[in-house]
mmCIF file of N, CA, C and O in Angstrom:
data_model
loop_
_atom_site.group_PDB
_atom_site.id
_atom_site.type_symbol
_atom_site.label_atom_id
_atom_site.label_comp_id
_atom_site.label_asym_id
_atom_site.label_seq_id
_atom_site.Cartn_x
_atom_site.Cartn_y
_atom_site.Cartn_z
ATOM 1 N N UNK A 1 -53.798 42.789 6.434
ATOM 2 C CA UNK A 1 -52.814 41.775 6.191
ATOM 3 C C UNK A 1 -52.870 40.711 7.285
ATOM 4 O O UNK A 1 -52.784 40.870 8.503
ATOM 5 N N UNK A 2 -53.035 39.575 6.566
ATOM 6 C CA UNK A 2 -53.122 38.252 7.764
ATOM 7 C C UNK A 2 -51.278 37.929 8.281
ATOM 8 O O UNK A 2 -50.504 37.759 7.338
ATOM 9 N N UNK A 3 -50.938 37.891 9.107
ATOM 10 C CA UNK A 3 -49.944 37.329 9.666
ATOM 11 C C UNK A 3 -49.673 35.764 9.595
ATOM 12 O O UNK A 3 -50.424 34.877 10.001
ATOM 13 N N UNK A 4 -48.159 35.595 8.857
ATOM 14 C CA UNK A 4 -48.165 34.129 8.911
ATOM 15 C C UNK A 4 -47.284 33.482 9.811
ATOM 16 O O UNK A 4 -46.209 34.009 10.097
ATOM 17 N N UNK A 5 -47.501 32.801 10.108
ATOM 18 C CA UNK A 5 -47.619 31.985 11.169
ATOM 19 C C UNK A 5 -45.458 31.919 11.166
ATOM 20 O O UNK A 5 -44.801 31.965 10.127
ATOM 21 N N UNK A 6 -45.011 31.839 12.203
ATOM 22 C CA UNK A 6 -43.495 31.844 11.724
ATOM 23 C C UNK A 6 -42.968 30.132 11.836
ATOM 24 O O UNK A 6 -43.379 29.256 12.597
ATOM 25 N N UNK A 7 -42.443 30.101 11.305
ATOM 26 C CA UNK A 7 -41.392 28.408 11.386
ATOM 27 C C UNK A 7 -40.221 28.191 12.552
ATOM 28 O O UNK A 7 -39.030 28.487 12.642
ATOM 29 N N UNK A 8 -41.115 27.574 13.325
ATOM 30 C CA UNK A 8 -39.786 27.262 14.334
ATOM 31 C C UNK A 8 -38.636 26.346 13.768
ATOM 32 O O UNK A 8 -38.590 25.336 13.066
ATOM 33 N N UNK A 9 -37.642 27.249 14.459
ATOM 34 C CA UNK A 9 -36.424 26.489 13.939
ATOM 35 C C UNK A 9 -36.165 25.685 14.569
ATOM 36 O O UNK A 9 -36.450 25.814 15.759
ATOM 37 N N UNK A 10 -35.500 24.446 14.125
ATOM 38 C CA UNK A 10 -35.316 22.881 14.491
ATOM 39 C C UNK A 10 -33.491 23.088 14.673
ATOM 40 O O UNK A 10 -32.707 23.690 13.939
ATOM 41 N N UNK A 11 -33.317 22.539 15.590
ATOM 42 C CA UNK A 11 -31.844 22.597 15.921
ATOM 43 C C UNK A 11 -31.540 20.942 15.509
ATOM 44 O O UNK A 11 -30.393 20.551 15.296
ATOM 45 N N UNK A 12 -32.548 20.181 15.442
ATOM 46 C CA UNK A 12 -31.830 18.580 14.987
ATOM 47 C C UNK A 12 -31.384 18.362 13.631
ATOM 48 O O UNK A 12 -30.894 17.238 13.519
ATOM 49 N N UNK A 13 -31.375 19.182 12.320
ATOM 50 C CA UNK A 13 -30.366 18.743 11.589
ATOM 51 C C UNK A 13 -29.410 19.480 11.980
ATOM 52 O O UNK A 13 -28.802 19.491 10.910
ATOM 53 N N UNK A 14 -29.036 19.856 12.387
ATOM 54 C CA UNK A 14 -27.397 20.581 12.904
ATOM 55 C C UNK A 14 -26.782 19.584 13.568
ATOM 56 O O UNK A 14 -25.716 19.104 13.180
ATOM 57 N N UNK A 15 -27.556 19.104 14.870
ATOM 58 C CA UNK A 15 -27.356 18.001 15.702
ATOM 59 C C UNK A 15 -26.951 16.974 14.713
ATOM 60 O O UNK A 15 -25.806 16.521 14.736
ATOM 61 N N UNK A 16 -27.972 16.519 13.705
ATOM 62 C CA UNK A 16 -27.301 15.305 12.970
ATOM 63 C C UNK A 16 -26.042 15.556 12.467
ATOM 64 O O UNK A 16 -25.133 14.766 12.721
ATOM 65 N N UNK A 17 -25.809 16.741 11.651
ATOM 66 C CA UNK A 17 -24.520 17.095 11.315
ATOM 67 C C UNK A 17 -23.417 17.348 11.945
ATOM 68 O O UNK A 17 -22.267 17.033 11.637
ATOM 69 N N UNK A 18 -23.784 17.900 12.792
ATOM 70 C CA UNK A 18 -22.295 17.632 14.239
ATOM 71 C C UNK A 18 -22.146 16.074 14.523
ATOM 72 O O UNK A 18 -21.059 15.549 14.280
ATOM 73 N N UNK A 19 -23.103 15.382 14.983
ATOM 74 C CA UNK A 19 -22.868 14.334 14.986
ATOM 75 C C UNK A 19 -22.269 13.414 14.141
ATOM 76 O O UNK A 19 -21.504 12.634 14.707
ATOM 77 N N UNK A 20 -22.412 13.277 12.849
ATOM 78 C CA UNK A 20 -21.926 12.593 11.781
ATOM 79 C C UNK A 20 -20.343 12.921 11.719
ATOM 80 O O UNK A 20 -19.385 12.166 11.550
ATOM 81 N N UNK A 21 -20.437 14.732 11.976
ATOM 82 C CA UNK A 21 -18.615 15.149 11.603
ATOM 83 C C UNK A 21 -18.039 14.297 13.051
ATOM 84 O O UNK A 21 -17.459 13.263 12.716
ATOM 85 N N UNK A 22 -18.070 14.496 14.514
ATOM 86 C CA UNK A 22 -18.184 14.016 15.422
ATOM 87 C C UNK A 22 -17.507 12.552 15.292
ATOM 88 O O UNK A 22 -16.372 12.288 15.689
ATOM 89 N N UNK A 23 -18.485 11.552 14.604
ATOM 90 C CA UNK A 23 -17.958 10.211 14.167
ATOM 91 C C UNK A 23 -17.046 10.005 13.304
ATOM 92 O O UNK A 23 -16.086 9.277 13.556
ATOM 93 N N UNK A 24 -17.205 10.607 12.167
ATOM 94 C CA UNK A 24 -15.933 10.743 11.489
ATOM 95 C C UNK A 24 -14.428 11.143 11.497
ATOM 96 O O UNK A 24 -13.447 10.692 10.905
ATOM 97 N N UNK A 25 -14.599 12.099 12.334
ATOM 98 C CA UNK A 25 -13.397 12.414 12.928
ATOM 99 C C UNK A 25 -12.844 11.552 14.130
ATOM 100 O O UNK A 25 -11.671 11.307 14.408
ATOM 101 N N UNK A 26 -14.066 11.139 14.803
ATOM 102 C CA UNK A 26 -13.470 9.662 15.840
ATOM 103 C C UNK A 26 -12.839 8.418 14.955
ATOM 104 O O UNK A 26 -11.702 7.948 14.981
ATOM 105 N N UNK A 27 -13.721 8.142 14.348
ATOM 106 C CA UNK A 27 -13.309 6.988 13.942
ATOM 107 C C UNK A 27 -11.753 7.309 12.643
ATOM 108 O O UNK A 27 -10.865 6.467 12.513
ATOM 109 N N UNK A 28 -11.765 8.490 11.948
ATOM 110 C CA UNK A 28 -10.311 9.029 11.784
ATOM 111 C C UNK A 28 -9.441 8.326 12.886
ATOM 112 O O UNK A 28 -8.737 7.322 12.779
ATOM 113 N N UNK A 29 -9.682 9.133 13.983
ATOM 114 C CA UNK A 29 -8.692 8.970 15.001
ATOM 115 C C UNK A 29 -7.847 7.779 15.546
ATOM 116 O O UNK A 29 -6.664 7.562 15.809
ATOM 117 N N UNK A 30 -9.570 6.819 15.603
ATOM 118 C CA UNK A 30 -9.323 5.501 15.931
ATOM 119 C C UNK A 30 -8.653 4.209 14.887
ATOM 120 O O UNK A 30 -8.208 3.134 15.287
ATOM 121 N N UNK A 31 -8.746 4.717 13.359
ATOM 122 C CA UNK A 31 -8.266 4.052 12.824
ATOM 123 C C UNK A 31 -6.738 3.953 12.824
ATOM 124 O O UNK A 31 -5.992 2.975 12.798
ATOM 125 N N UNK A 32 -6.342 6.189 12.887
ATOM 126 C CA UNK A 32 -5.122 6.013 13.018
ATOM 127 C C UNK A 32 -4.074 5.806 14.168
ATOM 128 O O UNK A 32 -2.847 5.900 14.116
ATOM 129 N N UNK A 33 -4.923 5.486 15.255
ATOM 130 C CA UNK A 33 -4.113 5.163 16.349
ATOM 131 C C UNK A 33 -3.897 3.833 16.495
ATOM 132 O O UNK A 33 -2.850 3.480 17.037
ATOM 133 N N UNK A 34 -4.897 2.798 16.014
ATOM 134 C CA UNK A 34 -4.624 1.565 15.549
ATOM 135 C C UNK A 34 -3.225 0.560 14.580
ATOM 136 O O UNK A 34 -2.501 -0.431 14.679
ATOM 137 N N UNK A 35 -3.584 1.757 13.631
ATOM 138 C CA UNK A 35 -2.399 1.492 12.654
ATOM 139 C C UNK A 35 -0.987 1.179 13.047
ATOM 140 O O UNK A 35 -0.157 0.305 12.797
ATOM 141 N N UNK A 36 -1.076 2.340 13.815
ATOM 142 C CA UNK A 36 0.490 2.757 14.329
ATOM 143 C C UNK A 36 0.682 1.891 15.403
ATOM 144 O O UNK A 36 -0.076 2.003 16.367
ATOM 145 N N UNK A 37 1.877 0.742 15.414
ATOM 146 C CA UNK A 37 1.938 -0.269 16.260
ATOM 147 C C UNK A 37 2.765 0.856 17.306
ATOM 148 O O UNK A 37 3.324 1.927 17.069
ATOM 149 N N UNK A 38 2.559 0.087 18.535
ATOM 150 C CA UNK A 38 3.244 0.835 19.892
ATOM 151 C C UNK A 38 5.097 1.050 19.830
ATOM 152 O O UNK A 38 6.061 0.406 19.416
ATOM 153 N N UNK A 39 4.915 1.984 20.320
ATOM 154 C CA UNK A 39 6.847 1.777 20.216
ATOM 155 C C UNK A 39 7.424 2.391 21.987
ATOM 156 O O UNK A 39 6.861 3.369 22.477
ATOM 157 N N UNK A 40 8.326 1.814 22.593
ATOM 158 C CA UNK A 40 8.905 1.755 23.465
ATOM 159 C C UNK A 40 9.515 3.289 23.460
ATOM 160 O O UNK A 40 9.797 3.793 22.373
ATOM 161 N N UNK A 41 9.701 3.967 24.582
ATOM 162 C CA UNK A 41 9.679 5.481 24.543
ATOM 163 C C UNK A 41 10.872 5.182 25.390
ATOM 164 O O UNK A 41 11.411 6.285 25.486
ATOM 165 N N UNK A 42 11.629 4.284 26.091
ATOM 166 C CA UNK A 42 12.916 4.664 26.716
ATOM 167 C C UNK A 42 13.994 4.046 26.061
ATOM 168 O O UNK A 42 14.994 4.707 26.343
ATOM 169 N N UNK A 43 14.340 2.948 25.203
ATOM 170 C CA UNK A 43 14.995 3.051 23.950
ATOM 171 C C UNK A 43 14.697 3.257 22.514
ATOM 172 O O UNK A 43 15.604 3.320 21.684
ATOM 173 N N UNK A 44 13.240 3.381 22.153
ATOM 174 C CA UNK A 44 12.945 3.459 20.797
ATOM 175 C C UNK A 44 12.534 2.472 20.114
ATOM 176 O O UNK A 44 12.131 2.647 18.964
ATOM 177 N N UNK A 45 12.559 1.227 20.706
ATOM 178 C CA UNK A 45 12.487 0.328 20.023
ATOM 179 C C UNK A 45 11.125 0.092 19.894
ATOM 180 O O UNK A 45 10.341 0.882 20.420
ATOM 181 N N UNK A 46 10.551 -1.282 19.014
ATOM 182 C CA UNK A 46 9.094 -1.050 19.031
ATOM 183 C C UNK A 46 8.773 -2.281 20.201
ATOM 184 O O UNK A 46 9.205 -3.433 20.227
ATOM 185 N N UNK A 47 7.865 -1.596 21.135
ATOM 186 C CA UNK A 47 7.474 -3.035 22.245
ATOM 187 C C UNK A 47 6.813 -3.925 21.411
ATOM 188 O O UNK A 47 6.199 -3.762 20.357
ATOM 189 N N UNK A 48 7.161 -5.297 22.367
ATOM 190 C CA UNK A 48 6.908 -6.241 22.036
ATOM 191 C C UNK A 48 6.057 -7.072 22.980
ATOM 192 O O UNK A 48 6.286 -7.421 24.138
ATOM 193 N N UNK A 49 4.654 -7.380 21.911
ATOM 194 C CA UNK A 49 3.696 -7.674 22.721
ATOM 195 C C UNK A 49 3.859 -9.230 23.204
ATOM 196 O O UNK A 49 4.283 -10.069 22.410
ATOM 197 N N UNK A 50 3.507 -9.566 24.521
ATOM 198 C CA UNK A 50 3.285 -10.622 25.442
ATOM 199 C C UNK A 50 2.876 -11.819 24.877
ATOM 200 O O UNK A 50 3.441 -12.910 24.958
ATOM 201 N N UNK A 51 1.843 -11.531 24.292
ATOM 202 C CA UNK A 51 0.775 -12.001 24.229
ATOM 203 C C UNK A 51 0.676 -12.928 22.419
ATOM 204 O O UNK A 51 -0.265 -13.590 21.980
ATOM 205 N N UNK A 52 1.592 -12.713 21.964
ATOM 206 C CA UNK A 52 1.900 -13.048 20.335
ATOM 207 C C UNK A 52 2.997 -13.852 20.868
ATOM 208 O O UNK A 52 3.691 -13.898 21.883
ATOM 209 N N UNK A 53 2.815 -14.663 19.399
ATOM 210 C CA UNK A 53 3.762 -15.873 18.841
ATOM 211 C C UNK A 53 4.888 -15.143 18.278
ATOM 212 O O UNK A 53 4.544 -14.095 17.731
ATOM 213 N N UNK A 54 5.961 -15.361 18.258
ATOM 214 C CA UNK A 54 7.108 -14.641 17.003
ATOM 215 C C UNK A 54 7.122 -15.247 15.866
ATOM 216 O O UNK A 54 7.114 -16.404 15.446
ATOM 217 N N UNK A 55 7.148 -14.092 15.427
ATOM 218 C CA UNK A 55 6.766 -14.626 13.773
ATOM 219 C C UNK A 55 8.183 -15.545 13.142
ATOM 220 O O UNK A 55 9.315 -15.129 13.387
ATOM 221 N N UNK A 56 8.025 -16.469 12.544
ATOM 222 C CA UNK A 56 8.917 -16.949 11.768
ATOM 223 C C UNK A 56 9.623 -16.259 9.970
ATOM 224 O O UNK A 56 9.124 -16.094 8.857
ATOM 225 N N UNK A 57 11.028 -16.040 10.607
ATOM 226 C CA UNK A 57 11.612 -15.412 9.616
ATOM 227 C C UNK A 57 12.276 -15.713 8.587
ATOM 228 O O UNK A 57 13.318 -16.349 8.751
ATOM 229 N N UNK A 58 11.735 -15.233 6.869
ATOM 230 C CA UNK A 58 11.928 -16.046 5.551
ATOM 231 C C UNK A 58 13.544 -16.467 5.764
ATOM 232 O O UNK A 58 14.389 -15.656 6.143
ATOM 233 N N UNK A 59 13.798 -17.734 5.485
ATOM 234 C CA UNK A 59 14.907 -17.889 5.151
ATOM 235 C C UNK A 59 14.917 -18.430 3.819
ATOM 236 O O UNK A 59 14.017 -19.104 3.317
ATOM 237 N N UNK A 60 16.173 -18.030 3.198
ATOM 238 C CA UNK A 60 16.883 -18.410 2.010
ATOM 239 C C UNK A 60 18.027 -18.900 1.815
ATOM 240 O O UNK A 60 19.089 -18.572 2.346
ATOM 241 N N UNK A 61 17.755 -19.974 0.777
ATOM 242 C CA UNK A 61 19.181 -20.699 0.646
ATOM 243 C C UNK A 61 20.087 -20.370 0.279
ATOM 244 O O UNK A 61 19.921 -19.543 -0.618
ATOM 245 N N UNK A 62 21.470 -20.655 0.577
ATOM 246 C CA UNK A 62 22.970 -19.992 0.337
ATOM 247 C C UNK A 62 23.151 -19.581 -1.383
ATOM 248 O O UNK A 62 23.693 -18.602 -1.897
ATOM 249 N N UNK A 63 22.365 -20.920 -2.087
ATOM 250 C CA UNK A 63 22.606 -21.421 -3.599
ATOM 251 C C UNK A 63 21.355 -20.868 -4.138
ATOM 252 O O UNK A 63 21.363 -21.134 -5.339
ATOM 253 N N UNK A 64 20.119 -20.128 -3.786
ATOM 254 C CA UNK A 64 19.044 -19.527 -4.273
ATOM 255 C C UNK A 64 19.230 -18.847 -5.373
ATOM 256 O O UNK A 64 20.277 -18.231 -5.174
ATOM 257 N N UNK A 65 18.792 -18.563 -6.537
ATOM 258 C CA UNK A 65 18.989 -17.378 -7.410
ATOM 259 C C UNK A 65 17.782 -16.296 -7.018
ATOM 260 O O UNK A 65 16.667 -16.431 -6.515
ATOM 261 N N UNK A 66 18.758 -14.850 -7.627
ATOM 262 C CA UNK A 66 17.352 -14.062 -7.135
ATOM 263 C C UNK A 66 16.914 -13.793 -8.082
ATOM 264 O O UNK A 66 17.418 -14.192 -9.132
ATOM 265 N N UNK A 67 15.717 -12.951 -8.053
ATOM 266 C CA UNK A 67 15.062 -12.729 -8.864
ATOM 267 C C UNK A 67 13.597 -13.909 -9.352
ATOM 268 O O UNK A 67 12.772 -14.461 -8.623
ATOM 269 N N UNK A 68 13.761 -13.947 -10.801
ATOM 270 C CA UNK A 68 12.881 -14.399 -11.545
ATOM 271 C C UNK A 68 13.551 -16.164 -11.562
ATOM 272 O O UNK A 68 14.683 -16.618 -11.732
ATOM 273 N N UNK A 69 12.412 -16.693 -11.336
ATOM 274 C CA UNK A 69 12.875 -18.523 -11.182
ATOM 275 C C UNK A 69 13.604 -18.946 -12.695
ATOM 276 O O UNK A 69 13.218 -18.396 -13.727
ATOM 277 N N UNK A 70 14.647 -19.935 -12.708
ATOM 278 C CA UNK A 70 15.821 -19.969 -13.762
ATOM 279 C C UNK A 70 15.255 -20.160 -14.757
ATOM 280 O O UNK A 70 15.879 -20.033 -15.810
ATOM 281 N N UNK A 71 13.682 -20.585 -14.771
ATOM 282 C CA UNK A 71 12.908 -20.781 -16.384
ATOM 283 C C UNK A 71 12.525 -20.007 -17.380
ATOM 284 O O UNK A 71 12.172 -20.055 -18.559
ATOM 285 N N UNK A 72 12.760 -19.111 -16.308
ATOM 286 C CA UNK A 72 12.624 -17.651 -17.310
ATOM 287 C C UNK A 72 13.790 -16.563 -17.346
ATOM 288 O O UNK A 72 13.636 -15.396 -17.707
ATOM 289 N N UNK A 73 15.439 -17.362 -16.746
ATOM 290 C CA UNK A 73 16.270 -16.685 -16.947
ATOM 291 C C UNK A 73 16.899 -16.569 -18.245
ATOM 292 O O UNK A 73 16.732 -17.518 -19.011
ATOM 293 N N UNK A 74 17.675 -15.469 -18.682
ATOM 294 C CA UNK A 74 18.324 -15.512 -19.879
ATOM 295 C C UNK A 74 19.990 -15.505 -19.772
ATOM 296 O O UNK A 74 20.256 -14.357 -19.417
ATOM 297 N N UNK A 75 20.658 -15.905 -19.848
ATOM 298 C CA UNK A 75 22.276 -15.590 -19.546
ATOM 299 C C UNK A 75 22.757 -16.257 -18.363
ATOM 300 O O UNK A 75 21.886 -16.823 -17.702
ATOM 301 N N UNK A 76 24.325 -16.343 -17.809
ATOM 302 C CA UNK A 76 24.308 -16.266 -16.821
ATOM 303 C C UNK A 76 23.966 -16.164 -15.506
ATOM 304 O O UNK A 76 23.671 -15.032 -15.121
ATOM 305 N N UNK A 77 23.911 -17.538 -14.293
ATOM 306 C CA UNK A 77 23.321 -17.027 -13.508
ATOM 307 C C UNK A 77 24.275 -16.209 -12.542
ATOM 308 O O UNK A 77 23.913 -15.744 -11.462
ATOM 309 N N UNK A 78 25.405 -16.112 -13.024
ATOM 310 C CA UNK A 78 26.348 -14.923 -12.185
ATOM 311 C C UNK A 78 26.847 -13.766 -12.817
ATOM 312 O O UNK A 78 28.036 -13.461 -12.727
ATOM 313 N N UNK A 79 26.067 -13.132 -13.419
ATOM 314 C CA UNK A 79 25.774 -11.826 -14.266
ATOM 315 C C UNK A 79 26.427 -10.514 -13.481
ATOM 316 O O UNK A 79 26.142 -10.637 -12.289
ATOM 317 N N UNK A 80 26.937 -9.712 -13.631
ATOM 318 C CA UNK A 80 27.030 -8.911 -12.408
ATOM 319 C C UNK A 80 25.943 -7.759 -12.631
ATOM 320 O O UNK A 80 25.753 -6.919 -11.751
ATOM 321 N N UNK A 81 25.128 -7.744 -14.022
ATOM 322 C CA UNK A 81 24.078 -6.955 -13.877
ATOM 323 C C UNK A 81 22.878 -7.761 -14.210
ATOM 324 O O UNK A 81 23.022 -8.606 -15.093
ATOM 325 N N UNK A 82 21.483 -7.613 -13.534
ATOM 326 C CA UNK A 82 20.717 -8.606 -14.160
ATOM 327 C C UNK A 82 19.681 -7.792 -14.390
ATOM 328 O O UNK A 82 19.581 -6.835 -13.622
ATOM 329 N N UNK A 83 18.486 -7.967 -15.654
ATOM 330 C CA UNK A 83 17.349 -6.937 -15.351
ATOM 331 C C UNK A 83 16.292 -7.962 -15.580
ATOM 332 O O UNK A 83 16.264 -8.971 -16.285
ATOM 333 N N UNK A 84 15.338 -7.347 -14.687
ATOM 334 C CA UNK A 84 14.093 -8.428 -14.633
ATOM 335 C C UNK A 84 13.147 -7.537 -15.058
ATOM 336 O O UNK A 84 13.005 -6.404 -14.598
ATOM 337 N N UNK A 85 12.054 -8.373 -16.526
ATOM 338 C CA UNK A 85 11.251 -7.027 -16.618
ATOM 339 C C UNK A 85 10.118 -7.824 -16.407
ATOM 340 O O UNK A 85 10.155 -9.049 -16.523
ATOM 341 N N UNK A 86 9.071 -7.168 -16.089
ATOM 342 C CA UNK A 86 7.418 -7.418 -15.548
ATOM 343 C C UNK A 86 6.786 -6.851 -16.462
ATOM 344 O O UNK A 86 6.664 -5.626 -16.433
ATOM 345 N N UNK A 87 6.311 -7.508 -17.347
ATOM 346 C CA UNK A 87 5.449 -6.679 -18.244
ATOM 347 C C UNK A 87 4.122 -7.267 -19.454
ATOM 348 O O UNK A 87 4.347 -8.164 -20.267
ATOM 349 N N UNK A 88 2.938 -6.631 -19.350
ATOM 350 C CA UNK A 88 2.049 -7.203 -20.131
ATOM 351 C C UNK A 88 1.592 -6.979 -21.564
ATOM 352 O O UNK A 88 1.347 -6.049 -22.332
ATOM 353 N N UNK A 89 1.602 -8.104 -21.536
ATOM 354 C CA UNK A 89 1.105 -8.390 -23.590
ATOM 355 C C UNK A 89 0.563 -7.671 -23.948
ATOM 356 O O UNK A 89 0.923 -7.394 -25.092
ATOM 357 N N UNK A 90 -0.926 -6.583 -23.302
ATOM 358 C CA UNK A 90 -1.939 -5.838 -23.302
ATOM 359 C C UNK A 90 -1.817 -4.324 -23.212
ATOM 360 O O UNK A 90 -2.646 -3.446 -23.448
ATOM 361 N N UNK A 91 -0.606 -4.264 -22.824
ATOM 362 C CA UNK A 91 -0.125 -3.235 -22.279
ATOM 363 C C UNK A 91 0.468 -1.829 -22.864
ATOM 364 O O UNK A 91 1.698 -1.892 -22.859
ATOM 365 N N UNK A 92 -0.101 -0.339 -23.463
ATOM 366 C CA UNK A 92 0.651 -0.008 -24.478
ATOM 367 C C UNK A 92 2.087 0.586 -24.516
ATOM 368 O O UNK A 92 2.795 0.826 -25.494
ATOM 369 N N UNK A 93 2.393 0.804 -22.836
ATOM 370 C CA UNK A 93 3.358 0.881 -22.712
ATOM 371 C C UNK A 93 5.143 -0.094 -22.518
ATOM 372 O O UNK A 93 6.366 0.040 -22.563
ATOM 373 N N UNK A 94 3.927 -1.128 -22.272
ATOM 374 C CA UNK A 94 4.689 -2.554 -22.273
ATOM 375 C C UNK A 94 4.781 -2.565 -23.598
ATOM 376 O O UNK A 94 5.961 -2.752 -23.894
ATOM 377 N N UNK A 95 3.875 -2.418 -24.866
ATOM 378 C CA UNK A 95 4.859 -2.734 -26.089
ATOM 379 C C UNK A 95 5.538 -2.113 -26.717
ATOM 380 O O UNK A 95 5.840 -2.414 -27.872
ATOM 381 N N UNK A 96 6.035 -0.861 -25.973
ATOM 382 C CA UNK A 96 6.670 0.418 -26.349
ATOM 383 C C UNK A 96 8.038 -0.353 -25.960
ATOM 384 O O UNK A 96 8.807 -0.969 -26.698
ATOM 385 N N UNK A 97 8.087 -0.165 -24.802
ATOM 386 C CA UNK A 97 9.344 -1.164 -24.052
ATOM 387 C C UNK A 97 10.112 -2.128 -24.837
ATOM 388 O O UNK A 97 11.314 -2.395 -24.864
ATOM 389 N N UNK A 98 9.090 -2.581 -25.472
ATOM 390 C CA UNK A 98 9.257 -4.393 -25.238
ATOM 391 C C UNK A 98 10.683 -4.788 -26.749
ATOM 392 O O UNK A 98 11.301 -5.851 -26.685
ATOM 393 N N UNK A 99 11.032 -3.548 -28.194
ATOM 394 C CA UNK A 99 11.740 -3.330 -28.636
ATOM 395 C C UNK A 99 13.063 -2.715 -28.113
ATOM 396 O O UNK A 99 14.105 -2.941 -28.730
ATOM 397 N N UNK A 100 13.061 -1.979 -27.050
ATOM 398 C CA UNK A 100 14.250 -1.567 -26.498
ATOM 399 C C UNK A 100 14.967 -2.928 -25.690
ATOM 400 O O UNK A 100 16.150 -3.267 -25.673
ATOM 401 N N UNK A 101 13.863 -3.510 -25.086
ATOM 402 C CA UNK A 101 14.533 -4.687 -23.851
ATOM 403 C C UNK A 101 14.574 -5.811 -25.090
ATOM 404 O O UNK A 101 15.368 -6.605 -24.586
ATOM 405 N N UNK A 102 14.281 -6.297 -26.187
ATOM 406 C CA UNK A 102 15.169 -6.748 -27.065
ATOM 407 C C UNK A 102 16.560 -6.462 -27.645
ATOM 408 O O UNK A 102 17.379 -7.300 -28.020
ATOM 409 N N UNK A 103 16.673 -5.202 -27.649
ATOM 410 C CA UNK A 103 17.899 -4.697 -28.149
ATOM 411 C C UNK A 103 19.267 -4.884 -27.014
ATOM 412 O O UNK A 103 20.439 -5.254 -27.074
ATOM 413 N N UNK A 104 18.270 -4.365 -25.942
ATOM 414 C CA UNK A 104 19.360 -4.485 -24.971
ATOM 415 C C UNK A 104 19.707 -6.004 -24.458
ATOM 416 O O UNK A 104 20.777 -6.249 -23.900
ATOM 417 N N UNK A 105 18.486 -7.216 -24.752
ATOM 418 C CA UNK A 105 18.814 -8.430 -24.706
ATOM 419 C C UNK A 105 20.289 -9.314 -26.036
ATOM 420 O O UNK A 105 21.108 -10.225 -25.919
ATOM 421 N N UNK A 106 19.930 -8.455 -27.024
ATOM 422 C CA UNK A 106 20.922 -8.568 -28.238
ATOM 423 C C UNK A 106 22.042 -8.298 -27.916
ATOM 424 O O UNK A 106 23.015 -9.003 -28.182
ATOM 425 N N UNK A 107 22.079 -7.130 -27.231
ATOM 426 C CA UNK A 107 23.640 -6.715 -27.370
ATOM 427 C C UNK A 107 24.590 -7.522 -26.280
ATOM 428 O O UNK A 107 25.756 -7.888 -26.429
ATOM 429 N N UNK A 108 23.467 -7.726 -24.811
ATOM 430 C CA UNK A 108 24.342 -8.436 -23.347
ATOM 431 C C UNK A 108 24.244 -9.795 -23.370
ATOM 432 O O UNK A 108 25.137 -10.542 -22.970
ATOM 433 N N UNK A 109 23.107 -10.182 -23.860
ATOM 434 C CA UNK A 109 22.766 -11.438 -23.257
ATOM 435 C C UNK A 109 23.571 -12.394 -24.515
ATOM 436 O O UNK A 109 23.565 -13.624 -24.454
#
């Protein structure tokens, strides 16, 4: 019987595979430490960086309506209930809907 020759074992795909899990789990890490903006640990609040502009905050007018713009309102704009529906032509659950939110347009509006 001839003896065959044996196969040395290669430790570099393991290496690649540690390595790959290695990165993945870094860059896990790094994405989620990113995310999470800093927050102030002696009142709680979230710090506030130096180095930024403050953002400018939406204002709205006293006389605004909410919701859906008045061109597509139906009734009253001082309703004390209002329903706004979002919904597409294409849609098969939108045209399931779309007989009930008539009915209920019949009876309030």
């Amino acid at each position: 019987m001839a003896k065959q020759p044996q196969k040395k074992s290669s430790i570099a795909p393991i290496a690649i595979i540690i390595g790959v899990l290695a990165l993945t789990v870094g860059g896990f890490a790094w994405l989620y430490s990113t995310s999470q903006p800093p927050t102030n640990t002696a009142n709680g609040n979230r710090a506030a960086n130096a180095n930024s502009t403050p953002r400018a905050q939406p204002t709205v007018a006293a006389n605004a309506p909410q919701g859906a713009s008045p061109v597509y309102a139906i009734g009253p704009s001082n309703a004390t209930v209002t329903i706004e529906e979002f919904a597409d032509f294409q849609c098969p659950s939108c045209a399931v809907a779309h007989p009930v939110m008539k009915d209920i347009q019949g009876a309030y509006a």
